[in-house]
Short mmCIF file of N, CA and C in Angstrom, two decimals:
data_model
loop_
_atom_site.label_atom_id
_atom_site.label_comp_id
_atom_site.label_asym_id
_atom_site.label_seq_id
_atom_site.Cartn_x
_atom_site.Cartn_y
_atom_site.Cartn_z
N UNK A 1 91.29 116.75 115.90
CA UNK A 1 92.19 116.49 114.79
C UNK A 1 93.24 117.59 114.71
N UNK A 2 94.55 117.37 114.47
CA UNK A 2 95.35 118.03 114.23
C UNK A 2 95.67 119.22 112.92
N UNK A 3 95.48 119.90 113.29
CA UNK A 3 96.27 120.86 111.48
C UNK A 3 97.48 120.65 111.29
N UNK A 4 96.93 120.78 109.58
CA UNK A 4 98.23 120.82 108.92
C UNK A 4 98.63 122.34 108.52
N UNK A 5 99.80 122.33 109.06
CA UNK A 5 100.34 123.42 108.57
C UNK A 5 101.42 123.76 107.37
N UNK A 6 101.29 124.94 106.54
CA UNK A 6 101.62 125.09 105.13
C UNK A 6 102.29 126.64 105.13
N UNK A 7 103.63 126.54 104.68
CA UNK A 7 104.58 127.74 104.50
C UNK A 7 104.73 127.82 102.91
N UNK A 8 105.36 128.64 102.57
CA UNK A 8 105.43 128.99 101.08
C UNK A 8 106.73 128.87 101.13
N UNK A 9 107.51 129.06 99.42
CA UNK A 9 108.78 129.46 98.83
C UNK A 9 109.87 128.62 99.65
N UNK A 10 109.86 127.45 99.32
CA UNK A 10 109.11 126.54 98.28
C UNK A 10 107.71 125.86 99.57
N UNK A 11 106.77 125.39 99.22
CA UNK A 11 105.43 124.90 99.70
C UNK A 11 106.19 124.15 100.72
N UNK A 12 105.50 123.96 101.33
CA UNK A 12 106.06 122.78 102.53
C UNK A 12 104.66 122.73 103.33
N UNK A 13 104.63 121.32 103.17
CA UNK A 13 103.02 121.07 104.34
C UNK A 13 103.47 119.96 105.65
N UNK A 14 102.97 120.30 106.71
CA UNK A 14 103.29 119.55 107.61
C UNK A 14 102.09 118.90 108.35
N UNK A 15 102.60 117.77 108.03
CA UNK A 15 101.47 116.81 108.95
C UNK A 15 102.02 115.88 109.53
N UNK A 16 101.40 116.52 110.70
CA UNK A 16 101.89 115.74 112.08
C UNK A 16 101.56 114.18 112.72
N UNK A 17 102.70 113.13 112.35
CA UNK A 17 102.31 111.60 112.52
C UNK A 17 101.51 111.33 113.67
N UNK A 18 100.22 110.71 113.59
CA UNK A 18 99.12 110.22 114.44
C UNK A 18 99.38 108.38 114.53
N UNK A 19 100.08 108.31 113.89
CA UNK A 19 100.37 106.66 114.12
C UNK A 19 101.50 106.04 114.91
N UNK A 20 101.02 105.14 115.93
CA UNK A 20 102.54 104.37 116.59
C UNK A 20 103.05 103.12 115.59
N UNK A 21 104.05 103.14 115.71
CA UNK A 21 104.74 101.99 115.01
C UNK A 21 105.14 101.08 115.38
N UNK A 22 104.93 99.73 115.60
CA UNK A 22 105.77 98.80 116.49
C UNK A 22 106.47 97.86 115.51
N UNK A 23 107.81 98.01 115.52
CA UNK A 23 108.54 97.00 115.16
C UNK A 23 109.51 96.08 116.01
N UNK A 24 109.42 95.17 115.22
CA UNK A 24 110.23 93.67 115.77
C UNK A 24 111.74 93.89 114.84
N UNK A 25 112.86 93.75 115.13
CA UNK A 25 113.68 93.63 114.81
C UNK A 25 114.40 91.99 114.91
N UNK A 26 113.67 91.48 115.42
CA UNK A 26 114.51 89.79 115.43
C UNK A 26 115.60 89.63 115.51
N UNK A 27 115.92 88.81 114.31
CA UNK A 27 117.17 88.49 114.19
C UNK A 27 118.40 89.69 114.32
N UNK A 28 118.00 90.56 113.84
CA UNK A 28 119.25 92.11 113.63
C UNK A 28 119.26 92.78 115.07
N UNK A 29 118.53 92.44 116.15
CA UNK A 29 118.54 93.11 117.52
C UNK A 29 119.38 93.62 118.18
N UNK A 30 120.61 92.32 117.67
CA UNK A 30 122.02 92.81 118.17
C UNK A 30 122.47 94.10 117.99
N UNK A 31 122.10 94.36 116.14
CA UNK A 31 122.85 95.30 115.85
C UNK A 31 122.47 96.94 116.59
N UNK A 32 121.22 96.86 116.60
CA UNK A 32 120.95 97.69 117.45
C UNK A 32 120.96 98.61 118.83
N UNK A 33 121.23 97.09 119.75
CA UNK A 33 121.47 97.07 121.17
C UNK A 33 122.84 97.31 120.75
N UNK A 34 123.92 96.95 120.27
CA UNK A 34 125.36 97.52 119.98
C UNK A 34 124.88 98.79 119.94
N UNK A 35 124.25 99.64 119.04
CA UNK A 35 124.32 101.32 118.96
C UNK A 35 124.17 101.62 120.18
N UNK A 36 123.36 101.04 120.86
CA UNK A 36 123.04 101.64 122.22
C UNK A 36 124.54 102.00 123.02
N UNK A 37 125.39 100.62 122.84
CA UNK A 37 126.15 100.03 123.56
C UNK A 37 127.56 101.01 123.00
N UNK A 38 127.70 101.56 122.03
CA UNK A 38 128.66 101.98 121.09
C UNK A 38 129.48 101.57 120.69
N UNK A 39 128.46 100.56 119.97
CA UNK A 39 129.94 99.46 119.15
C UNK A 39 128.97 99.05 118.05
N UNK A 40 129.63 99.55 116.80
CA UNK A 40 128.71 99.06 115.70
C UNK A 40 129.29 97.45 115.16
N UNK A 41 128.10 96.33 114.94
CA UNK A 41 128.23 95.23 114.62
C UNK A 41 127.65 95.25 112.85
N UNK A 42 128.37 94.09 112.44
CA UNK A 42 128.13 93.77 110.77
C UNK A 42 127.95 91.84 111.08
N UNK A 43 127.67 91.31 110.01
CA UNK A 43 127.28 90.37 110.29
C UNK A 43 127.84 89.63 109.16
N UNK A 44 128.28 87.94 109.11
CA UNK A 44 129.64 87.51 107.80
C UNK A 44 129.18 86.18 108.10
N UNK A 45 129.13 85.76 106.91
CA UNK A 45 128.44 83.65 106.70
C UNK A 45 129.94 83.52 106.69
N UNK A 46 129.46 82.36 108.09
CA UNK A 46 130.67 81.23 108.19
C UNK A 46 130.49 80.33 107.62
N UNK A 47 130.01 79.49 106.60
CA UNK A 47 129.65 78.48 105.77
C UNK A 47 130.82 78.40 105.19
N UNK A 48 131.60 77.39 105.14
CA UNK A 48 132.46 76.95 104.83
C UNK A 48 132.25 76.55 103.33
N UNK A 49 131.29 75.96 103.08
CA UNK A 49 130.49 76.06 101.65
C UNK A 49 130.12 76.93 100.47
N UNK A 50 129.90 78.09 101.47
CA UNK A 50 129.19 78.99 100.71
C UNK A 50 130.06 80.26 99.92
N UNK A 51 130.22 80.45 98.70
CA UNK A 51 131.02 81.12 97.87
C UNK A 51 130.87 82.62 98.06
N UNK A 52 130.35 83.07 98.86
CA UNK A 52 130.04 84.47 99.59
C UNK A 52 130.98 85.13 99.90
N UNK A 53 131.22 84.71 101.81
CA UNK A 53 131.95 85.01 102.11
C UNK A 53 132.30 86.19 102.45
N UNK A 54 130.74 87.32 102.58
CA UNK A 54 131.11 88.83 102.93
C UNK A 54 130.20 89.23 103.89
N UNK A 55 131.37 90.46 104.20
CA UNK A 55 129.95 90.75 105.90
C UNK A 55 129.95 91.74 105.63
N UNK A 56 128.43 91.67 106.19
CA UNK A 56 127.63 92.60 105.69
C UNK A 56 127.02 93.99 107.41
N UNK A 57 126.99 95.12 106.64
CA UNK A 57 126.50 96.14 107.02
C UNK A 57 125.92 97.07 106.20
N UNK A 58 124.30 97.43 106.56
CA UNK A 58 123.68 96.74 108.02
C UNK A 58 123.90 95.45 108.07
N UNK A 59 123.76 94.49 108.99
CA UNK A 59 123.76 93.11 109.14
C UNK A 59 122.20 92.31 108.30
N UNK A 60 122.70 91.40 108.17
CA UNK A 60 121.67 90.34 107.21
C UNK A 60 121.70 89.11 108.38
N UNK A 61 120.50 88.57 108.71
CA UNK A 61 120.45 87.74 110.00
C UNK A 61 120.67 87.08 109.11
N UNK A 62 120.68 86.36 107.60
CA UNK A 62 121.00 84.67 107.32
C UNK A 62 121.42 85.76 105.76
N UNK A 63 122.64 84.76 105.40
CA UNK A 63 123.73 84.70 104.06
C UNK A 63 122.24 84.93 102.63
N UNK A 64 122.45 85.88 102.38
CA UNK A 64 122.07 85.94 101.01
C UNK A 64 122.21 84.65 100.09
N UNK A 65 123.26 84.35 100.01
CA UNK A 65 123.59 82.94 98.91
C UNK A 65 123.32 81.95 99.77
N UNK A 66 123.53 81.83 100.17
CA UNK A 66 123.33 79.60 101.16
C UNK A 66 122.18 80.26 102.24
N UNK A 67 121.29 80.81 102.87
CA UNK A 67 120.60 81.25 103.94
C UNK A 67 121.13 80.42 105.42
N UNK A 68 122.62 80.18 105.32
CA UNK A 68 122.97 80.07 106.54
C UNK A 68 123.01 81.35 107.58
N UNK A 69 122.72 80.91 108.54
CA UNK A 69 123.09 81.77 109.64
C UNK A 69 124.28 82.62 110.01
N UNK A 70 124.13 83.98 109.67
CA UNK A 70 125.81 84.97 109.63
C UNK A 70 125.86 84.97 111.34
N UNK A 71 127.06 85.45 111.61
CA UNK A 71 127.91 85.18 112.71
C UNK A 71 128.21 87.00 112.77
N UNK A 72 127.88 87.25 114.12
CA UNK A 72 128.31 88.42 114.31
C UNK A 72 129.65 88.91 114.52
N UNK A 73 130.37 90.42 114.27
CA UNK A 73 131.53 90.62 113.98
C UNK A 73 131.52 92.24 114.14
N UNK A 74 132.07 92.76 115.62
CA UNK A 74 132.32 94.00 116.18
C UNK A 74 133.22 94.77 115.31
N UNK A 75 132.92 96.14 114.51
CA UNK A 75 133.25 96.51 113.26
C UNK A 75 134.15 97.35 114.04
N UNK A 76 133.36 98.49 115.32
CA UNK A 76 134.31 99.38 115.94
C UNK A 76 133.51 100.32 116.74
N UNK A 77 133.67 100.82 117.35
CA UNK A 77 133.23 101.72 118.33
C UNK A 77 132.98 103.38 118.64
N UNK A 78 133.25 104.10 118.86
CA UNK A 78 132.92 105.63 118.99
C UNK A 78 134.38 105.87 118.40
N UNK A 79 134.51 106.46 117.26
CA UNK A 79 135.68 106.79 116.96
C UNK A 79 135.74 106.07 115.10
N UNK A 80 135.76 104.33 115.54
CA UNK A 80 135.79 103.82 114.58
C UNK A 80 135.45 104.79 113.42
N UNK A 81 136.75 104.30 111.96
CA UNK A 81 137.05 105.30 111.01
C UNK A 81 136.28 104.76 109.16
N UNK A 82 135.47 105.08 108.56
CA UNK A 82 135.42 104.80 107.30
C UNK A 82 135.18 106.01 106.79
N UNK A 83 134.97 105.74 105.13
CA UNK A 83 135.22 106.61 104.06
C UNK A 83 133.77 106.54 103.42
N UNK A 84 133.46 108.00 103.39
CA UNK A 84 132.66 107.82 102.34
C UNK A 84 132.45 107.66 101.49
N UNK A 85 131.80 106.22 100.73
CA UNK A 85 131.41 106.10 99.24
C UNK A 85 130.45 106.62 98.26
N UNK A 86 129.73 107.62 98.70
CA UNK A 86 128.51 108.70 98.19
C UNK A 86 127.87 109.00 99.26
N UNK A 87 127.12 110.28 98.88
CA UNK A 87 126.20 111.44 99.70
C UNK A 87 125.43 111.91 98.85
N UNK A 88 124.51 112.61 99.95
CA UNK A 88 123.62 113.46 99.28
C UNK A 88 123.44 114.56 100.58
N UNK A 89 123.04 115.80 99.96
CA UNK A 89 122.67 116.78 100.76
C UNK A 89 120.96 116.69 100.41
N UNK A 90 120.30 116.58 101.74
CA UNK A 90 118.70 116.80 102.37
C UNK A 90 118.41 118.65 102.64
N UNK A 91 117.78 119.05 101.58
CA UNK A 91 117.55 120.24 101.54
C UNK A 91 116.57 120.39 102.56
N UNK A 92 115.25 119.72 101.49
CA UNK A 92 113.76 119.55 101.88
C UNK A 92 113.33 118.27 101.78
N UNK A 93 113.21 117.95 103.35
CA UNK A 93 113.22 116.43 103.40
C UNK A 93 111.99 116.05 103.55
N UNK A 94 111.22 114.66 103.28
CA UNK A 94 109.96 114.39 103.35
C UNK A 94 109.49 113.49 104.86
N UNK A 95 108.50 113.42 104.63
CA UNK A 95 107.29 113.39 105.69
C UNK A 95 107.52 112.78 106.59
N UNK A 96 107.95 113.19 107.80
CA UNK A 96 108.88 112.42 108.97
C UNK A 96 110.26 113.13 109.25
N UNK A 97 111.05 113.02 108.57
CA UNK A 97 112.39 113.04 108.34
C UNK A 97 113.06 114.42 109.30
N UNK A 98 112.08 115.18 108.87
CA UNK A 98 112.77 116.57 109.82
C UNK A 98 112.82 116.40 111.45
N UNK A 99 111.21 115.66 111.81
CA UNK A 99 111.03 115.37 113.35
C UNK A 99 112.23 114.53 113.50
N UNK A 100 112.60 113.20 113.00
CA UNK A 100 113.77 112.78 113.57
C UNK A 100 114.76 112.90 113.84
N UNK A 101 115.24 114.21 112.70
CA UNK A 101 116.71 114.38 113.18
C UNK A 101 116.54 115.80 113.76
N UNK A 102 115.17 115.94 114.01
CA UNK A 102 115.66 116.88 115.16
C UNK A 102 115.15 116.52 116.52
N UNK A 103 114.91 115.05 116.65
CA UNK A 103 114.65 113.90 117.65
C UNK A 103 116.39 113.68 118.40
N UNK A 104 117.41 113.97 117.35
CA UNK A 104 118.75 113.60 117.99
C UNK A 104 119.56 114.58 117.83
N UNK A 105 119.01 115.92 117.59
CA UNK A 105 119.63 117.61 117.56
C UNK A 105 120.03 117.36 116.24
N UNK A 106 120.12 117.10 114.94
CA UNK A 106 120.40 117.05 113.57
C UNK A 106 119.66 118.51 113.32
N UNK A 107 120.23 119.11 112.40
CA UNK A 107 119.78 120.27 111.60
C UNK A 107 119.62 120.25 109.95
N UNK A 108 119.11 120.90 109.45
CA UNK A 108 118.65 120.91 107.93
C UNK A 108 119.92 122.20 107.09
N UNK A 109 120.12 121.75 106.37
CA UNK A 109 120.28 121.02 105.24
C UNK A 109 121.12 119.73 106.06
N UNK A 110 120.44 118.61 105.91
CA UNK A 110 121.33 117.19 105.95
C UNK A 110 122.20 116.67 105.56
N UNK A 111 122.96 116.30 105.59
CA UNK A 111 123.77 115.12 104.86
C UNK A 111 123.57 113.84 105.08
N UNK A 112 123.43 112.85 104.43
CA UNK A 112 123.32 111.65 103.91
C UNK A 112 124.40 110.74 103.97
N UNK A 113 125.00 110.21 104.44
CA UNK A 113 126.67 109.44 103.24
C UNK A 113 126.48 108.07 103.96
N UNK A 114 126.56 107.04 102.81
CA UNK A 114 126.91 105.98 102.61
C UNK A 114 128.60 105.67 103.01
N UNK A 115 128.76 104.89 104.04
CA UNK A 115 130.32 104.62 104.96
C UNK A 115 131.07 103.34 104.42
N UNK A 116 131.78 103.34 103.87
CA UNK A 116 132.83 102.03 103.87
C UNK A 116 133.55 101.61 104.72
N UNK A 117 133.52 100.97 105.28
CA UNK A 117 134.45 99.87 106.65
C UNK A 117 135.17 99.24 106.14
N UNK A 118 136.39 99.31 106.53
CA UNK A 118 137.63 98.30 106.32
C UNK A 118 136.92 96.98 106.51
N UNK A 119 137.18 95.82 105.67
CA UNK A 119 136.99 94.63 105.89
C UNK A 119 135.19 94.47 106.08
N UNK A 120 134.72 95.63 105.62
CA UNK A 120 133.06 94.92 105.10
C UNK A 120 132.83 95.26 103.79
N UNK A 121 131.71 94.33 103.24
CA UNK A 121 131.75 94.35 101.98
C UNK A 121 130.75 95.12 101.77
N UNK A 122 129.58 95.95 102.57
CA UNK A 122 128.33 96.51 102.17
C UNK A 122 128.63 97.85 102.61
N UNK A 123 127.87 99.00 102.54
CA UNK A 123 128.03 100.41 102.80
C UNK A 123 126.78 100.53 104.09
N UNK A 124 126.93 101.25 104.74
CA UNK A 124 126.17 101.60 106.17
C UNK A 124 125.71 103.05 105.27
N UNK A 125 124.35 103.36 105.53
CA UNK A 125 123.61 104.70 105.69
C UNK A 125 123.58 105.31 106.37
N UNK A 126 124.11 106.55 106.48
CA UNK A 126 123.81 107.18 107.87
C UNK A 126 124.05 109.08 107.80
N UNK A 127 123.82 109.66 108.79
CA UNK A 127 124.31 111.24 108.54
C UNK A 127 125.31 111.65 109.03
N UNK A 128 125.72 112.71 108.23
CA UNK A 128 127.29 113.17 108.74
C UNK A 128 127.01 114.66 109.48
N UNK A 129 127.62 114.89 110.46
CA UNK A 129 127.17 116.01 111.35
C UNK A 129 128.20 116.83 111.67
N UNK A 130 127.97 117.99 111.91
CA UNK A 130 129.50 118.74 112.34
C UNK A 130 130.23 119.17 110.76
N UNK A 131 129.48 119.13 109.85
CA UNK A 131 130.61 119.41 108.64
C UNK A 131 129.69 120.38 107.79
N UNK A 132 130.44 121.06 107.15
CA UNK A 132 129.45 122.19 106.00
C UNK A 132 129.45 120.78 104.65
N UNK A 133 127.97 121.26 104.49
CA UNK A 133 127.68 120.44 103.53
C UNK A 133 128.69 120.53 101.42
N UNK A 134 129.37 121.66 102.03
CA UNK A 134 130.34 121.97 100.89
C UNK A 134 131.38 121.67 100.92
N UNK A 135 131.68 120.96 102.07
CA UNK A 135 133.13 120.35 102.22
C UNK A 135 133.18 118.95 102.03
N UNK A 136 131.91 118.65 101.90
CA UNK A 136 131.71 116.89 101.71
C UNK A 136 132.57 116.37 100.51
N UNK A 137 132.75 115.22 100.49
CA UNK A 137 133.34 114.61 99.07
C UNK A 137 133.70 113.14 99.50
N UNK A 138 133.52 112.36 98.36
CA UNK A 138 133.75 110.82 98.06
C UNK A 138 135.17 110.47 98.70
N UNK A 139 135.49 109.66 99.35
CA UNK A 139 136.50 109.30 100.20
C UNK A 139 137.04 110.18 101.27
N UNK A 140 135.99 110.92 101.81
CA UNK A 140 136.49 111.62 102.70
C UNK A 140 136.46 110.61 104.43
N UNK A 141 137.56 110.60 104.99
CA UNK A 141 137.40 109.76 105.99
C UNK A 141 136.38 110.35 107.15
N UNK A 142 135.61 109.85 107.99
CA UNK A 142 134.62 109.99 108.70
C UNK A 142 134.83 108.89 109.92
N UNK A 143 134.25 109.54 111.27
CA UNK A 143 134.38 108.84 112.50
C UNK A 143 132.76 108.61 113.09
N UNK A 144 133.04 107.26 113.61
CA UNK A 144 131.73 107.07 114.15
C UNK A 144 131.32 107.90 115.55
N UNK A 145 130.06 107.93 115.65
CA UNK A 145 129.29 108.86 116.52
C UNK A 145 128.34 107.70 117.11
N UNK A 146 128.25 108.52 118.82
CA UNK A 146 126.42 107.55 119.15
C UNK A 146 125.50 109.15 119.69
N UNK A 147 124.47 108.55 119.24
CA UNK A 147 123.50 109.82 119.92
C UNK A 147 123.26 109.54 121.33
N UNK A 148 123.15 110.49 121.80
CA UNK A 148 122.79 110.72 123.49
C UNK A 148 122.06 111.39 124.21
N UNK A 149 121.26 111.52 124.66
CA UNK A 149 119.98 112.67 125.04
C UNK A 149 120.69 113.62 126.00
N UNK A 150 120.54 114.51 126.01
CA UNK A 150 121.06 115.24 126.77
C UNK A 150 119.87 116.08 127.96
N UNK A 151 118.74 115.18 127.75
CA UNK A 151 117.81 115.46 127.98
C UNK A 151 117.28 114.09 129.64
N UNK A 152 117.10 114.25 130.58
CA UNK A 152 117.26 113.05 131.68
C UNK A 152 116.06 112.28 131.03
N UNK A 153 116.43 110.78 131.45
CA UNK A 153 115.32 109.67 131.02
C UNK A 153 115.14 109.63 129.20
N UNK A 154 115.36 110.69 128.46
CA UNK A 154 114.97 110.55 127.37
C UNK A 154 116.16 109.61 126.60
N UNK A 155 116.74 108.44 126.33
CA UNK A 155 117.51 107.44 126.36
C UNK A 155 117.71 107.25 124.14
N UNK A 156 118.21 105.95 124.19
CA UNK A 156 118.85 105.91 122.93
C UNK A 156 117.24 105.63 122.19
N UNK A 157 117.55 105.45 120.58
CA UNK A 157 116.22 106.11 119.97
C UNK A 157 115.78 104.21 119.26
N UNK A 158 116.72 103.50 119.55
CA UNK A 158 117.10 101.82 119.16
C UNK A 158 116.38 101.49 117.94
N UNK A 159 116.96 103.11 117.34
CA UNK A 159 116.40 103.31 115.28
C UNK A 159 118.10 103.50 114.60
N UNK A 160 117.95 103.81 112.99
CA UNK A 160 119.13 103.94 112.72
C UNK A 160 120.00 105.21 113.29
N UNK A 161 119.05 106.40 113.76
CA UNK A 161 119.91 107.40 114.02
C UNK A 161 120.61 107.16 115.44
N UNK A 162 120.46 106.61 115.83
CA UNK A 162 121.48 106.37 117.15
C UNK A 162 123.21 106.52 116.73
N UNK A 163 123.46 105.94 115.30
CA UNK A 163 124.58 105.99 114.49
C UNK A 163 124.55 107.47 114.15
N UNK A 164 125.60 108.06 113.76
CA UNK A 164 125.82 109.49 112.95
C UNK A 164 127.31 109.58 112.50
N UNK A 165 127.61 110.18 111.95
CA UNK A 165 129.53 110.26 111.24
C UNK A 165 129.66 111.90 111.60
N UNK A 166 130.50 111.99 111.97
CA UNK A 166 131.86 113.63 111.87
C UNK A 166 133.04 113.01 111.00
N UNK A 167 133.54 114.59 110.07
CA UNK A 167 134.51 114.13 109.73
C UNK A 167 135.96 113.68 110.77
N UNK A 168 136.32 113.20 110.14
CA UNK A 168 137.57 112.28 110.77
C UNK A 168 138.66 113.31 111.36
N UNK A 169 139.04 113.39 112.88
CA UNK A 169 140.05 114.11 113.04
C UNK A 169 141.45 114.13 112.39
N UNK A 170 141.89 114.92 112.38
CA UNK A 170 143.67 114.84 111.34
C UNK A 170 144.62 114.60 112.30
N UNK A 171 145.51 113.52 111.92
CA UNK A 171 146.22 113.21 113.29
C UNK A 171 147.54 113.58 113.14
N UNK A 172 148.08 113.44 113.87
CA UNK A 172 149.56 114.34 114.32
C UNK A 172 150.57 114.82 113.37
N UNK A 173 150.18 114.21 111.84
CA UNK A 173 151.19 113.83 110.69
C UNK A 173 150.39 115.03 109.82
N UNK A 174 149.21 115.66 110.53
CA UNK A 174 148.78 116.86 109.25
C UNK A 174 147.60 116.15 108.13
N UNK A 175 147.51 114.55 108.05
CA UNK A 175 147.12 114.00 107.26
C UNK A 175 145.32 113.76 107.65
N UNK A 176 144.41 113.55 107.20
CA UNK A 176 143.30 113.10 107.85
C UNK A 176 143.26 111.74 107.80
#
């Protein structure tokens, strides 16, 4: 059996996951194999019927309102630009959370931020990297990222962190 190990100021106990996880992703597979691929997908009911009418990210395999079948829709790629609509800074993160993002070189204190995409109607979760956590703020523009091992054979993670945000470069006009 494994120990748990325990630091002080503030407590922190670590216990080390003994369980595999297998998940099915189904219907949303796409969206995933896109991270791999570096092109993030959202997903939008074509129901001609249905009073909706929004695409969604993450993707929803069938329309909230009518449970028709959404239609996939390539949002943007390594670069691709949104704004953040809220954050949070990850001081002391819980049970898991540290191994993963330091599964894709992420460091602690975290950031958090919720992304707005032109022309989607839902917010994407994800972390913002490369930025002091004191420079963060609500509409700050942000560029998409893919993770990459830099490590041989060790390949994409086909979880949410494969996604990550930097802030947005400032382009020629001084402006971000």
């Amino acid at each position: 059996m494994k120990k748990i190990a325990v630091t002080a100021d503030p407590l922190r106990i670590r216990i080390p996951r003994t369980v595999e996880h297998i998940h099915n992703y189904g219907k949303i597979s796409r969206y995933f194999q896109g991270l791999v691929s570096h092109q993030i997908f959202a997903t939008s009911c074509v129901n001609p019927k249905c009073s909706r009418k929004k695409a969604y990210l993450p993707p929803r395999a069938d329309c909230p309102e009518c449970w028709e079948q959404t239609e996939w829709k390539l949002i943007g790629g390594n670069g691709a630009r949104g704004k953040i609509a809220t954050f949070s800074v990850v001081n002391y993160p819980g049970a898991g959370y540290e191994e993963d993002i330091e599964r894709v070189g992420g460091k602690l204190p975290s950031v958090i931020v919720y992304v707005d995409f032109p022309g989607v109607d839902t917010k994407i979760m994800s972390r913002l990297e490369n930025c002091d956590p004191k420079s963060v703020f609500i509409g700050m523009e942000v560029e998409a990222r893919f993770w990459q091992s830099a490590v041989p054979r060790r390949g994409a993670t086909y979880t949410c962190l494969d996604l990550y945000f930097v802030p947005a470069a400032k382009n020629h006009s001084g402006g971000q």
